[in-house]
Amino acid sequence: MRVIVESGPNEVAQTAAQFVARLVRRRPTCVLGLATGSTPLGLYAELVRLHRDEGLDFSRVVTFNLDEYVGLGPNDPQSYRYFMNENLFHHINIDPRNTHVPDGRALDFESHCEQYERLIQEEGGIDLQVLGIGSDGHIAFNEPGSSLGSRTRLKTLTSETVQDNARFFARLEDVPRLAITMGVGTILESRQCLVLACGQSKAQAIRATVEGPVTAQVTASALQFHRSAIAVLDESAASLLERREYYREVEESQRRLEQGPHA
Ligand code: GLP
């Protein structure tokens, strides 16, 4: 896994936005996998700015979100569809028909999940999947113990995740206990994965993800099997990594290579 350590959350957002913007410029019809949570907010704000100030064009981009709470509709301010509309989609020139978020109020969840997987395939697969990480090391809502081969399905949230996400709800009892989530297997099929993490509360999960053994107990660790996974971290989230110095050297060599042989 490539590890990029930035000084703070703003720099993480800038670097992540550069990865996304480069892809959108190179491939205007690309398929983006998107995440919710507080971590990608800076990335979305920067994409909105790039659209406004530099004309970054999303008109033919297709998106798939990782997950959605069961029971919440698109107009519910706590739903992930609402979050995406408010923080990104309504501020860029994306075609709403090209934005996909699982339907938390689907009548038949099994067929809805199968259809979501099929739609991803029909669009040619995800080019770049943006990911945050739960404090227990989950990606999307693939809680500890999730199969590393799992596909889009319903998942019961752990009490730790319910507690972590309670800050967005009026009362703890309002946090849904079930979610639809892409599986670990679905995520691993993306051509590139970009994991973002900021703050001390993610340091343990990042250490387990990057340097721990691959285990279903930390579903993000499955990214070690991915041929193109990049972690963009701030200093606090990277603080427990043992091989930080090496990751810095790798990035330094990479920069020198990009500058050409005589730099
Ligand atoms: C939820 C989401 C994840 C997200 C995680 C961390 O569990 N399903 O996709 O990565 O929260 O959220 P935050 O970025 O707010 O810490």
Tab-separated table of N, CA, C and O and ligand atoms in Angstrom, residues 34-40 66-69 80 130-136 138-143 157 161 164-165 167-168 179 181 196 198 201-202, ligand 1:
chain	number	residue	atom	x	y	z
A	34	LEU	N	-17.679	6.824	-4.079
A	34	LEU	CA	-17.620	7.911	-3.092
A	34	LEU	C	-18.015	7.431	-1.698
A	34	LEU	O	-18.747	6.450	-1.546
A	35	ALA	N	-17.524	8.167	-0.709
A	35	ALA	CA	-17.753	7.811	0.692
A	35	ALA	C	-18.390	8.986	1.424
A	35	ALA	O	-18.288	10.131	0.980
A	36	THR	N	-19.000	8.698	2.547
A	36	THR	CA	-19.554	9.764	3.394
A	36	THR	C	-18.737	9.854	4.676
A	36	THR	O	-17.654	9.288	4.765
A	37	GLY	N	-19.252	10.561	5.681
A	37	GLY	CA	-18.507	10.754	6.919
A	37	GLY	C	-17.831	12.114	6.892
A	37	GLY	O	-17.826	12.796	5.869
A	38	SER	N	-17.245	12.485	8.017
A	38	SER	CA	-16.625	13.822	8.073
A	38	SER	C	-15.305	13.873	7.317
A	38	SER	O	-14.911	14.934	6.819
A	39	THR	N	-14.609	12.746	7.183
A	39	THR	CA	-13.280	12.762	6.560
A	39	THR	C	-13.275	13.282	5.120
A	39	THR	O	-12.438	14.131	4.801
A	40	PRO	N	-14.168	12.829	4.231
A	40	PRO	CA	-14.064	13.321	2.846
A	40	PRO	C	-14.657	14.714	2.612
A	40	PRO	O	-14.638	15.197	1.478
A	66	LEU	N	-20.739	4.184	-1.358
A	66	LEU	CA	-20.466	2.919	-0.678
A	66	LEU	C	-21.665	2.341	0.052
A	66	LEU	O	-21.852	1.128	0.087
A	67	ASP	N	-22.461	3.233	0.692
A	67	ASP	CA	-23.429	2.692	1.647
A	67	ASP	C	-24.572	3.662	1.923
A	67	ASP	O	-24.546	4.818	1.511
A	68	GLU	N	-25.564	3.149	2.627
A	68	GLU	CA	-26.723	3.957	3.036
A	68	GLU	C	-27.389	3.287	4.239
A	68	GLU	O	-27.389	2.056	4.352
A	69	TYR	N	-27.946	4.106	5.118
A	69	TYR	CA	-28.677	3.575	6.269
A	69	TYR	C	-30.022	3.002	5.826
A	69	TYR	O	-30.723	3.631	5.019
A	80	TYR	N	-27.332	9.247	3.681
A	80	TYR	CA	-26.097	9.482	2.920
A	80	TYR	C	-26.401	10.118	1.557
A	80	TYR	O	-25.577	10.851	1.019
A	130	VAL	N	-13.055	6.219	-3.290
A	130	VAL	CA	-12.649	6.998	-2.107
A	130	VAL	C	-13.194	6.275	-0.874
A	130	VAL	O	-14.350	5.852	-0.855
A	131	LEU	N	-12.370	6.163	0.159
A	131	LEU	CA	-12.780	5.469	1.384
A	131	LEU	C	-12.366	6.259	2.622
A	131	LEU	O	-11.278	6.847	2.644
A	132	GLY	N	-13.232	6.241	3.627
A	132	GLY	CA	-12.812	6.669	4.961
A	132	GLY	C	-12.567	5.393	5.742
A	132	GLY	O	-12.557	4.292	5.176
A	133	ILE	N	-12.380	5.515	7.033
A	133	ILE	CA	-12.176	4.296	7.834
A	133	ILE	C	-12.859	4.473	9.186
A	133	ILE	O	-12.827	5.557	9.772
A	134	GLY	N	-13.515	3.428	9.652
A	134	GLY	CA	-14.151	3.481	10.965
A	134	GLY	C	-13.091	3.290	12.043
A	134	GLY	O	-11.995	2.778	11.778
A	135	SER	N	-13.404	3.687	13.265
A	135	SER	CA	-12.400	3.559	14.329
A	135	SER	C	-12.078	2.087	14.604
A	135	SER	O	-11.024	1.756	15.154
A	136	ASP	N	-12.979	1.172	14.203
A	136	ASP	CA	-12.682	-0.263	14.355
A	136	ASP	C	-12.058	-0.851	13.079
A	136	ASP	O	-11.954	-2.064	12.935
A	138	HIS	N	-13.198	-0.512	9.916
A	138	HIS	CA	-14.103	-0.923	8.832
A	138	HIS	C	-14.010	0.028	7.635
A	138	HIS	O	-13.669	1.198	7.783
A	139	ILE	N	-14.282	-0.507	6.451
A	139	ILE	CA	-14.469	0.321	5.264
A	139	ILE	C	-15.921	0.158	4.824
A	139	ILE	O	-16.485	-0.925	4.925
A	140	ALA	N	-16.496	1.275	4.321
A	140	ALA	CA	-17.942	1.347	4.073
A	140	ALA	C	-18.611	0.947	5.395
A	140	ALA	O	-18.270	1.503	6.436
A	141	PHE	N	-19.508	-0.050	5.383
A	141	PHE	CA	-20.045	-0.532	6.665
A	141	PHE	C	-19.687	-2.005	6.849
A	141	PHE	O	-20.454	-2.775	7.419
A	142	ASN	N	-18.520	-2.374	6.351
A	142	ASN	CA	-18.068	-3.763	6.516
A	142	ASN	C	-17.437	-3.908	7.899
A	142	ASN	O	-16.238	-3.707	8.087
A	143	GLU	N	-18.299	-4.242	8.829
A	143	GLU	CA	-17.894	-4.322	10.222
A	143	GLU	C	-16.962	-5.506	10.452
A	143	GLU	O	-16.887	-6.422	9.612
A	157	LEU	N	-24.875	-2.913	12.144
A	157	LEU	CA	-23.774	-2.077	12.645
A	157	LEU	C	-23.400	-2.485	14.069
A	157	LEU	O	-24.260	-2.880	14.857
A	161	THR	N	-19.785	1.512	16.115
A	161	THR	CA	-20.112	2.349	14.947
A	161	THR	C	-21.353	3.194	15.221
A	161	THR	O	-21.394	4.379	14.887
A	164	ASP	N	-20.183	5.971	17.335
A	164	ASP	CA	-19.379	6.929	16.555
A	164	ASP	C	-20.268	7.838	15.706
A	164	ASP	O	-19.981	9.020	15.527
A	165	ASN	N	-21.321	7.251	15.135
A	165	ASN	CA	-22.152	8.009	14.200
A	165	ASN	C	-23.305	8.742	14.880
A	165	ASN	O	-24.028	9.501	14.237
A	167	ARG	N	-23.258	11.226	16.660
A	167	ARG	CA	-23.107	12.681	16.673
A	167	ARG	C	-23.912	13.373	15.567
A	167	ARG	O	-24.177	14.562	15.639
A	168	PHE	N	-24.296	12.604	14.555
A	168	PHE	CA	-25.079	13.197	13.462
A	168	PHE	C	-26.586	13.124	13.728
A	168	PHE	O	-27.383	13.646	12.967
A	179	ALA	N	-27.533	-1.219	7.686
A	179	ALA	CA	-27.153	-0.416	6.515
A	179	ALA	C	-27.009	-1.329	5.308
A	179	ALA	O	-26.774	-2.527	5.450
A	181	THR	N	-24.488	-1.920	2.316
A	181	THR	CA	-23.099	-1.535	2.056
A	181	THR	C	-22.491	-2.370	0.938
A	181	THR	O	-22.769	-3.558	0.814
A	196	LEU	N	-8.683	7.709	3.090
A	196	LEU	CA	-8.344	8.959	3.770
A	196	LEU	C	-8.564	8.787	5.269
A	196	LEU	O	-9.558	8.186	5.687
A	198	CYS	N	-7.844	11.056	9.128
A	198	CYS	CA	-7.305	12.200	9.861
A	198	CYS	C	-7.596	12.012	11.352
A	198	CYS	O	-8.662	11.499	11.719
A	201	SER	N	-7.920	9.597	16.581
A	201	SER	CA	-8.902	8.524	16.788
A	201	SER	C	-8.826	7.454	15.696
A	201	SER	O	-9.388	6.373	15.845
A	202	LYS	N	-8.114	7.750	14.597
A	202	LYS	CA	-7.983	6.763	13.526
A	202	LYS	C	-6.609	6.077	13.524
A	202	LYS	O	-6.370	5.181	12.700
B	1	GLP	C1	-19.172	5.443	8.567
B	1	GLP	C2	-19.150	5.245	7.066
B	1	GLP	C3	-17.740	4.994	6.575
B	1	GLP	C4	-16.810	6.075	7.113
B	1	GLP	C5	-16.830	6.052	8.625
B	1	GLP	C6	-15.896	7.078	9.251
B	1	GLP	O1	-19.054	4.246	9.246
B	1	GLP	N1	-19.978	4.162	6.648
B	1	GLP	O2	-17.721	4.972	5.153
B	1	GLP	O3	-15.510	5.834	6.641
B	1	GLP	O4	-18.167	6.333	9.036
B	1	GLP	O5	-16.502	8.336	9.302
B	1	GLP	P1	-15.741	9.669	9.661
B	1	GLP	O6	-15.023	10.083	8.433
B	1	GLP	O7	-16.839	10.631	10.014
B	1	GLP	O8	-14.826	9.380	10.787
